[in-house]
Short mmCIF file of C-alpha atoms and ligand atoms in Angstrom, two decimals:
data_model
loop_
_atom_site.label_atom_id
_atom_site.label_comp_id
_atom_site.label_asym_id
_atom_site.label_seq_id
_atom_site.Cartn_x
_atom_site.Cartn_y
_atom_site.Cartn_z
CA MET A 1 -27.63 119.45 97.40
CA ALA A 2 -29.05 116.07 98.40
CA GLY A 3 -26.51 113.72 99.86
CA ILE A 4 -23.41 113.96 101.97
CA TRP A 5 -20.51 116.28 101.33
CA ILE A 6 -17.25 116.64 103.18
CA ASP A 7 -15.67 119.97 104.00
CA ILE A 8 -11.89 119.74 104.18
CA ASP A 9 -9.90 122.57 105.69
CA ILE A 10 -6.66 122.44 103.75
CA ASP A 11 -5.10 125.15 105.97
CA ALA A 12 -5.48 122.74 108.90
CA ILE A 13 -3.52 120.06 107.02
CA ALA A 14 -0.75 122.54 106.20
CA ALA A 15 -0.65 123.59 109.87
CA ASN A 16 -0.44 119.95 111.00
CA TYR A 17 2.45 119.38 108.60
CA ARG A 18 4.32 122.36 110.07
CA GLU A 19 3.74 120.98 113.59
CA VAL A 20 5.18 117.60 112.53
CA VAL A 21 8.18 119.16 110.79
CA LYS A 22 9.06 121.05 114.00
CA LEU A 23 9.62 117.69 115.71
CA VAL A 24 11.52 115.96 112.89
CA LYS A 25 15.11 115.48 113.93
CA PRO A 26 17.58 116.50 111.20
CA PRO A 27 18.75 115.17 108.83
CA ALA A 28 15.45 113.27 108.72
CA ARG A 29 12.68 114.52 106.47
CA CYS A 30 8.96 113.86 106.50
CA MET A 31 7.62 111.28 104.07
CA ALA A 32 3.90 112.00 104.04
CA VAL A 33 1.83 108.83 104.02
CA VAL A 34 -1.13 109.57 101.76
CA LYS A 35 -2.35 106.02 101.20
CA ALA A 36 -6.06 105.17 101.05
CA ASP A 37 -6.82 108.49 99.37
CA ALA A 38 -4.93 110.33 102.13
CA TYR A 39 -6.99 108.53 104.78
CA GLY A 40 -10.15 109.65 102.95
CA LEU A 41 -9.33 113.34 102.65
CA GLY A 42 -8.28 113.13 99.01
CA SER A 43 -4.69 112.23 98.15
CA VAL A 44 -4.27 114.75 95.33
CA GLU A 45 -5.20 117.91 97.22
CA VAL A 46 -3.45 116.74 100.39
CA ALA A 47 -0.22 115.92 98.51
CA ARG A 48 -0.34 119.20 96.57
CA THR A 49 -0.74 121.13 99.80
CA LEU A 50 2.13 119.30 101.49
CA ALA A 51 4.36 119.70 98.43
CA ALA A 52 3.68 123.46 98.56
CA GLU A 53 4.78 123.33 102.22
CA GLY A 54 8.05 121.74 101.15
CA CYS A 55 7.31 118.03 101.51
CA GLU A 56 9.53 116.06 99.12
CA ALA A 57 8.44 112.47 99.70
CA PHE A 58 5.15 110.59 99.77
CA ALA A 59 4.12 107.03 100.49
CA VAL A 60 1.13 105.07 99.19
CA THR A 61 0.13 101.41 99.32
CA THR A 62 -0.47 100.64 95.64
CA VAL A 63 1.04 101.51 92.27
CA GLU A 64 -2.34 102.90 91.21
CA GLU A 65 -2.32 105.35 94.13
CA GLY A 66 1.17 106.45 93.12
CA LEU A 67 0.15 106.97 89.49
CA ILE A 68 -2.78 109.17 90.56
CA LEU A 69 -0.34 111.45 92.37
CA ARG A 70 2.14 111.59 89.46
CA ARG A 71 -0.61 112.35 86.97
CA HIS A 72 -1.70 115.25 89.14
CA GLY A 73 1.74 116.82 89.16
CA ILE A 74 3.35 115.44 92.31
CA ASN A 75 7.05 115.32 91.37
CA GLY A 76 8.64 114.22 94.63
CA ILE A 77 9.60 110.75 95.75
CA ILE A 78 6.62 108.40 95.75
CA LEU A 79 7.22 105.13 97.55
CA VAL A 80 4.81 102.22 97.02
CA LEU A 81 4.68 100.42 100.36
CA GLY A 82 2.76 97.32 99.33
CA PRO A 83 4.23 94.64 97.07
CA ALA A 84 3.62 95.55 93.40
CA LEU A 85 2.57 92.86 90.94
CA PRO A 86 4.81 92.17 87.90
CA GLN A 87 2.10 93.48 85.54
CA GLU A 88 2.28 96.87 87.31
CA TRP A 89 6.07 97.27 87.13
CA ALA A 90 6.30 98.87 83.68
CA LEU A 91 3.89 101.67 84.62
CA ALA A 92 5.59 102.19 87.95
CA LEU A 93 8.99 102.42 86.23
CA GLU A 94 7.75 104.89 83.64
CA GLU A 95 6.53 107.19 86.39
CA ASP A 96 9.67 106.72 88.53
CA LEU A 97 7.83 105.33 91.52
CA HIS A 98 10.01 103.83 94.23
CA LEU A 99 9.11 100.20 94.83
CA THR A 100 9.21 98.12 97.98
CA VAL A 101 11.03 94.82 97.60
CA ALA A 102 10.06 92.31 100.28
CA ASP A 103 10.71 89.04 98.47
CA ALA A 104 13.96 87.82 96.88
CA GLY A 105 11.90 85.92 94.30
CA VAL A 106 11.07 89.13 92.42
CA VAL A 107 14.60 90.54 92.20
CA PHE A 108 15.68 88.64 89.10
CA GLN A 109 12.46 89.32 87.19
CA LEU A 110 12.41 93.02 88.16
CA GLU A 111 16.01 93.35 86.94
CA GLN A 112 14.94 91.80 83.59
CA THR A 113 12.03 94.23 83.25
CA CYS A 114 14.32 97.19 83.94
CA ARG A 115 16.89 95.95 81.46
CA ASN A 116 14.22 95.58 78.76
CA MET A 117 13.03 99.13 79.43
CA SER A 118 16.60 100.46 79.84
CA LYS A 119 15.53 101.99 83.09
CA LYS A 120 16.77 101.87 86.64
CA VAL A 121 14.40 101.51 89.57
CA GLN A 122 14.79 102.84 93.08
CA ILE A 123 13.91 100.11 95.54
CA HIS A 124 13.39 100.08 99.30
CA LEU A 125 14.04 96.79 101.08
CA LYS A 126 11.42 95.92 103.65
CA LEU A 127 12.71 94.06 106.69
CA GLU A 128 10.35 91.90 108.74
CA THR A 129 10.90 92.64 112.42
CA GLY A 130 7.60 91.85 114.13
CA MET A 131 4.65 93.05 112.06
CA GLY A 132 4.48 89.65 110.39
CA ARG A 133 3.08 90.85 107.09
CA THR A 134 5.87 91.31 104.58
CA GLY A 135 9.62 91.57 104.52
CA PHE A 136 12.96 89.79 104.75
CA GLY A 137 13.98 87.86 107.79
CA LEU A 138 17.58 88.07 108.97
CA GLN A 139 18.52 84.70 107.51
CA GLU A 140 17.38 85.71 104.01
CA LEU A 141 19.61 88.75 103.70
CA GLU A 142 22.79 87.06 102.51
CA GLY A 143 20.97 85.49 99.54
CA LEU A 144 19.20 88.77 98.84
CA ALA A 145 22.48 90.69 98.83
CA GLU A 146 23.99 88.22 96.33
CA LEU A 147 21.05 88.75 93.99
CA LEU A 148 21.17 92.52 94.35
CA LEU A 149 24.87 92.66 93.54
CA LYS A 150 24.02 90.98 90.24
CA SER A 151 21.20 93.48 89.48
CA PRO A 152 22.72 96.75 88.25
CA HIS A 153 19.31 98.25 87.38
CA LEU A 154 18.08 98.00 90.96
CA GLU A 155 19.30 100.87 93.12
CA VAL A 156 18.79 100.29 96.81
CA ALA A 157 17.46 103.71 97.79
CA GLY A 158 16.23 102.62 101.17
CA VAL A 159 15.69 100.00 103.83
CA TYR A 160 12.78 100.09 106.22
CA THR A 161 10.52 98.30 108.63
CA HIS A 162 7.11 98.94 110.17
CA PHE A 163 6.17 98.92 113.87
CA ALA A 164 3.17 96.87 114.97
CA ARG A 165 2.58 98.36 118.42
CA ALA A 166 3.92 101.92 118.36
CA ALA A 167 0.40 103.40 118.63
CA GLN A 168 -0.19 101.32 121.79
CA ARG A 169 3.16 102.55 123.11
CA ASP A 170 4.41 99.03 123.74
CA HIS A 171 8.00 100.15 124.18
CA GLU A 172 9.48 96.73 124.79
CA PHE A 173 8.05 95.37 121.56
CA THR A 174 8.97 98.44 119.51
CA GLN A 175 12.52 98.45 120.82
CA ARG A 176 12.88 94.76 120.01
CA GLN A 177 11.68 95.44 116.46
CA TYR A 178 14.20 98.25 116.18
CA GLU A 179 17.04 95.99 117.33
CA ARG A 180 16.10 93.43 114.69
CA PHE A 181 16.09 96.22 112.11
CA GLY A 182 19.57 97.28 113.18
CA ALA A 183 20.79 93.70 112.92
CA GLY A 184 19.29 93.46 109.41
CA VAL A 185 20.95 96.67 108.25
CA ALA A 186 24.30 95.47 109.64
CA ALA A 187 23.90 92.10 107.92
CA LEU A 188 23.18 93.79 104.58
CA ALA A 189 26.25 96.00 104.98
CA GLY A 190 28.30 92.90 105.82
CA HIS A 191 27.26 91.45 102.47
CA GLY A 192 28.01 94.62 100.52
CA ILE A 193 24.61 96.33 100.40
CA VAL A 194 24.38 99.80 101.97
CA PRO A 195 20.99 101.39 101.28
CA GLY A 196 20.84 105.16 100.83
CA TRP A 197 18.20 105.82 103.45
CA LYS A 198 16.81 104.17 106.55
CA HIS A 199 13.27 104.81 107.75
CA VAL A 200 11.25 103.11 110.46
CA CYS A 201 8.89 105.57 112.19
CA ASN A 202 5.13 105.79 111.77
CA SER A 203 3.27 108.52 113.71
CA GLY A 204 3.52 106.78 117.09
CA ALA A 205 7.23 105.95 116.88
CA PHE A 206 7.94 109.39 115.41
CA LEU A 207 6.61 111.00 118.60
CA ASP A 208 8.16 108.54 121.04
CA TYR A 209 11.56 107.90 119.46
CA PRO A 210 13.40 110.92 118.03
CA GLU A 211 16.50 108.74 117.96
CA TYR A 212 14.80 106.47 115.39
CA HIS A 213 14.08 109.23 112.86
CA HIS A 214 17.06 108.42 110.57
CA ASP A 215 16.50 109.72 107.02
CA PHE A 216 12.71 109.78 106.82
CA VAL A 217 9.75 109.53 109.15
CA ARG A 218 6.64 108.07 107.51
CA VAL A 219 3.80 110.05 109.02
CA GLY A 220 0.12 109.83 108.05
CA THR A 221 -2.24 109.96 111.04
CA LEU A 222 -0.79 113.17 112.50
CA LEU A 223 -1.08 115.05 109.23
CA ILE A 224 -4.80 114.47 109.05
CA GLY A 225 -5.23 115.72 112.59
CA HIS A 226 -5.31 112.65 114.81
CA VAL A 227 -2.89 111.26 117.36
CA PRO A 228 -2.29 107.52 116.95
CA GLY A 229 -3.59 106.64 120.40
CA PRO A 230 -4.05 107.77 123.99
CA GLY A 231 -1.10 109.39 125.75
CA PHE A 232 0.27 111.33 122.78
CA ASN A 233 -2.02 114.35 123.10
CA ASP A 234 0.34 116.87 124.66
CA ARG A 235 3.11 116.47 122.11
CA LEU A 236 1.78 118.78 119.41
CA THR A 237 -1.24 120.89 118.53
CA LEU A 238 -3.22 119.38 115.69
CA LYS A 239 -6.20 120.78 113.83
CA ASP A 240 -9.11 118.72 112.55
CA PRO A 241 -9.55 119.35 108.83
CA TRP A 242 -12.64 117.11 108.42
CA ALA A 243 -16.38 117.78 108.60
CA ALA A 244 -18.99 115.54 106.95
CA LYS A 245 -22.40 117.14 106.47
CA THR A 246 -25.79 116.50 104.98
CA ASN A 247 -29.23 118.10 104.76
CA ILE A 248 -32.45 116.95 106.35
CA LEU A 249 -34.80 115.62 103.67
CA TYR A 250 -38.03 115.25 105.59
CA VAL A 251 -39.50 115.89 109.05
CA HIS A 252 -42.49 114.06 110.44
CA ARG A 253 -44.32 114.29 113.78
CA VAL A 254 -45.18 110.86 115.23
CA PRO A 255 -47.04 109.63 118.33
CA LYS A 256 -45.51 107.79 121.27
CA GLY A 257 -44.91 104.10 120.52
CA THR A 258 -44.02 104.48 116.82
CA HIS A 259 -41.66 101.78 115.54
CA VAL A 260 -38.85 103.06 113.34
CA GLY A 261 -36.79 101.33 110.66
CA TYR A 262 -35.79 97.76 109.82
CA GLN A 263 -36.43 95.14 112.50
CA SER A 264 -38.35 97.82 114.43
CA ILE A 265 -35.60 98.03 117.02
CA TYR A 266 -36.53 101.61 117.90
CA LYS A 267 -39.80 102.70 119.47
CA THR A 268 -40.51 106.35 120.31
CA LYS A 269 -40.98 106.95 124.04
CA THR A 270 -43.03 110.14 123.65
CA GLU A 271 -44.67 112.10 120.87
CA THR A 272 -41.70 113.39 118.90
CA ASN A 273 -40.32 114.60 115.57
CA LEU A 274 -38.43 112.25 113.28
CA ALA A 275 -36.06 113.65 110.66
CA LEU A 276 -34.79 111.70 107.65
CA ILE A 277 -31.25 112.22 106.38
CA PRO A 278 -29.72 110.89 103.12
CA ALA A 279 -26.87 109.05 104.82
CA GLY A 280 -26.33 105.34 105.34
CA TYR A 281 -23.83 102.56 105.49
CA ALA A 282 -23.28 102.74 101.69
CA ASP A 283 -21.67 106.12 102.42
CA GLY A 284 -19.63 104.67 105.27
CA PHE A 285 -21.99 106.11 107.92
CA GLY A 286 -22.08 103.84 110.99
CA VAL A 287 -19.47 101.51 109.51
CA VAL A 288 -16.65 100.53 111.86
CA PRO A 289 -13.24 99.04 111.05
CA HIS A 290 -12.16 95.67 112.36
CA LEU A 291 -11.74 96.54 116.03
CA VAL A 292 -10.04 94.05 118.28
CA PRO A 293 -10.40 94.44 122.05
CA GLN A 294 -7.22 95.63 123.70
CA GLY A 295 -7.39 93.65 126.88
CA GLY A 296 -10.14 92.36 129.16
CA TRP A 297 -11.79 95.65 130.12
CA ASP A 298 -12.08 96.67 126.48
CA LEU A 299 -13.73 93.33 125.73
CA VAL A 300 -16.29 93.87 128.52
CA LYS A 301 -17.13 97.31 127.11
CA ILE A 302 -17.64 95.90 123.62
CA ILE A 303 -19.91 93.14 124.93
CA ILE A 304 -21.99 95.59 126.97
CA LYS A 305 -22.36 97.89 123.94
CA ASN A 306 -23.54 95.02 121.77
CA ILE A 307 -26.07 93.82 124.34
CA ALA A 308 -27.33 97.39 124.78
CA SER A 309 -27.81 97.78 121.03
CA LEU A 310 -30.08 94.71 121.05
CA PHE A 311 -32.43 96.74 123.24
CA GLY A 312 -32.16 99.82 121.02
CA LEU A 313 -29.85 101.67 123.40
CA THR A 314 -26.82 103.57 122.17
CA LEU A 315 -24.17 103.65 124.85
CA GLY A 316 -21.39 106.12 124.25
CA LYS A 317 -22.26 106.11 120.56
CA GLU A 318 -21.47 109.27 118.66
CA ARG A 319 -24.46 111.54 118.46
CA ILE A 320 -25.55 113.76 115.62
CA GLU A 321 -25.15 117.49 115.92
CA LEU A 322 -28.22 119.50 114.96
CA GLN A 323 -28.67 123.21 115.72
CA GLY A 324 -26.01 122.92 118.39
CA ARG A 325 -27.97 120.13 120.11
CA SER A 326 -27.13 116.48 120.02
CA VAL A 327 -29.80 114.11 118.73
CA ARG A 328 -29.77 110.37 118.30
CA VAL A 329 -30.16 107.93 115.46
CA ALA A 330 -33.55 106.20 115.66
CA GLY A 331 -33.25 102.53 114.80
CA LYS A 332 -30.87 100.95 112.35
CA ILE A 333 -28.76 103.01 110.01
CA GLY A 334 -30.06 102.13 106.53
CA MET A 335 -28.21 101.72 103.27
CA GLN A 336 -28.75 105.34 102.21
CA LEU A 337 -31.42 106.69 104.56
CA THR A 338 -31.33 107.14 108.31
CA VAL A 339 -33.91 108.47 110.77
CA LEU A 340 -33.05 110.84 113.62
CA ASP A 341 -35.23 111.29 116.68
CA VAL A 342 -34.91 115.07 116.98
CA GLY A 343 -37.35 115.46 119.89
CA GLN A 344 -38.32 119.09 120.31
CA VAL A 345 -35.41 120.51 118.27
CA ASN A 346 -36.93 122.75 115.65
CA CYS A 347 -35.83 121.68 112.17
CA ALA A 348 -37.02 121.54 108.59
CA PRO A 349 -36.05 119.98 105.25
CA GLY A 350 -32.85 121.56 103.96
CA ASP A 351 -31.32 122.15 107.40
CA GLU A 352 -27.66 121.20 107.65
CA VAL A 353 -26.59 118.32 109.88
CA LYS A 354 -23.03 117.39 110.80
CA ILE A 355 -22.58 113.62 110.86
CA PRO A 356 -19.85 111.45 112.32
CA LEU A 357 -18.19 109.70 109.39
CA ARG A 358 -14.91 107.87 109.77
CA ARG A 359 -12.41 109.34 107.32
CA THR A 360 -10.98 106.14 105.95
CA LEU A 361 -14.45 104.60 105.62
CA ALA A 362 -16.17 107.53 103.92
CA ASN A 363 -17.13 106.49 100.41
CA PRO A 364 -14.68 108.08 97.91
CA ARG A 365 -17.54 109.10 95.61
CA LEU A 366 -18.81 111.61 98.18
CA LEU A 367 -18.16 115.21 97.23
CA ARG A 368 -15.09 116.74 98.90
CA GLN A 369 -15.04 120.54 99.16
CA TYR A 370 -11.64 122.06 99.85
CA TRP A 371 -11.45 125.24 101.93
CA ARG A 372 -8.57 127.67 102.06
CA GLY A 373 -8.57 131.06 103.73
CA GLY A 374 -12.26 130.73 104.65
CA ARG A 375 -13.56 129.90 101.17
CA ILE A 376 -14.00 126.87 98.93
CA TYR A 377 -11.26 126.77 96.28
CA ALA A 378 -11.79 123.32 94.76
CA LYS A 379 -14.25 120.45 94.65
CA ARG A 380 -13.63 116.79 94.02
CA THR A 381 -16.06 114.32 92.52
CA LEU A 382 -15.74 110.97 90.77
CA THR A 383 -16.38 110.81 87.03
CA GLU A 384 -18.51 108.06 85.45
CA GLU A 385 -15.28 106.13 84.87
CA GLY A 386 -14.46 106.34 88.56
CA VAL A 387 -11.64 108.83 88.04
CA PHE A 388 -11.09 111.62 90.57
CA LEU A 389 -12.02 115.00 89.15
CA VAL A 390 -10.71 118.05 90.99
CA GLN A 391 -12.19 121.30 89.78
CA ALA A 392 -11.34 124.78 90.91
CA GLU A 393 -14.29 126.82 92.12
C1 LIG B 1 0.31 103.54 107.17
C2 LIG B 1 1.76 103.42 107.29
C3 LIG B 1 2.51 104.44 107.91
C4 LIG B 1 1.87 105.65 108.55
O1 LIG B 1 1.34 105.32 109.78
P1 LIG B 1 0.62 106.44 110.70
O2 LIG B 1 0.57 105.81 112.03
O3 LIG B 1 -0.70 106.69 110.08
O4 LIG B 1 1.47 107.64 110.66
C5 LIG B 1 3.88 104.31 107.94
N1 LIG B 1 4.49 103.24 107.38
C6 LIG B 1 3.82 102.24 106.79
C7 LIG B 1 4.56 101.09 106.21
C8 LIG B 1 2.43 102.29 106.73
O5 LIG B 1 1.75 101.30 106.15
#
């Protein structure tokens, strides 16, 4: 196999789910957040696994993500967190997706669509409490309630909000958001709207605030084996289901002073071996999300790292694991090809290399191999049409 593949240990995901469920405070249930292709692991296999473990509710960002789950046999609640466009409503209604309503302007039109289709829709009202992205402010709720009371096809299944700083454990901010949420829920009730469920917790708030669990906790990060930030580590035992791997394509012995790659930023310091791997930024290798420094010290670290990289140094950068040794990337990571300076580590074309690849940034077209009980039971590829194809082994 030439390219990158990703081994996913589905037993680890099931184990993580059981760890989470142990901490869910009844009557709350876990709504598994499987947006962005289940953070890169593959939403269909992850949702199937969680459903088999008893998970009854899932959350995604887009209608399309919800439809993928429905069409692969996920029967539970599927909540679309992002605002859906009017042209997506009919499909969402047909598949009984729950929709987020964050704007009073859509209520009338959504009611019309439902009436035309003779179908009711389950909606979740999103309250804006501090994230500043979407949702109703306190002063909008009276008008919203009036509209909802005139919309018999819209059933208010839930009301929710989203915490901006729970992963950073900014308790003051989170608590203030929660107070605003409470005020919003009370205001809605005062105007005759009592949603079925309340849900506010993401992974960070779920761990820190059992008293906020209400009817659902919306957990994503923990299920795929990460804690949301520092300081959460002792709360539960998580397993890492993810390993991205590739094979060495080519090995070449070079003299001291050889320049490697674009812009020649790397120069060998001794005679050494260079190994080529079929991995690059088109696969998501070496790509980083939009990271914002969290305070002055973090900013200094980022600046030092960037200056160091100008001189071809990699400070604290993840290394590549080869034959149990760690080797470094030589020069710039290319689009699809990258060179490793393997030094005296003995290796040959075909040898397996484990590479650091951020889950959410790993290209979805890369092969996912699903492992259960120590063997591969399914593989996922993308068809020519860009549709996920899951095939049993
Ligand atoms: C992504 C997301 C979550 C899950 O957050 P994690 O920290 O990954 O558990 C919960 N709620 C909303 C609205 C989200 O967008």
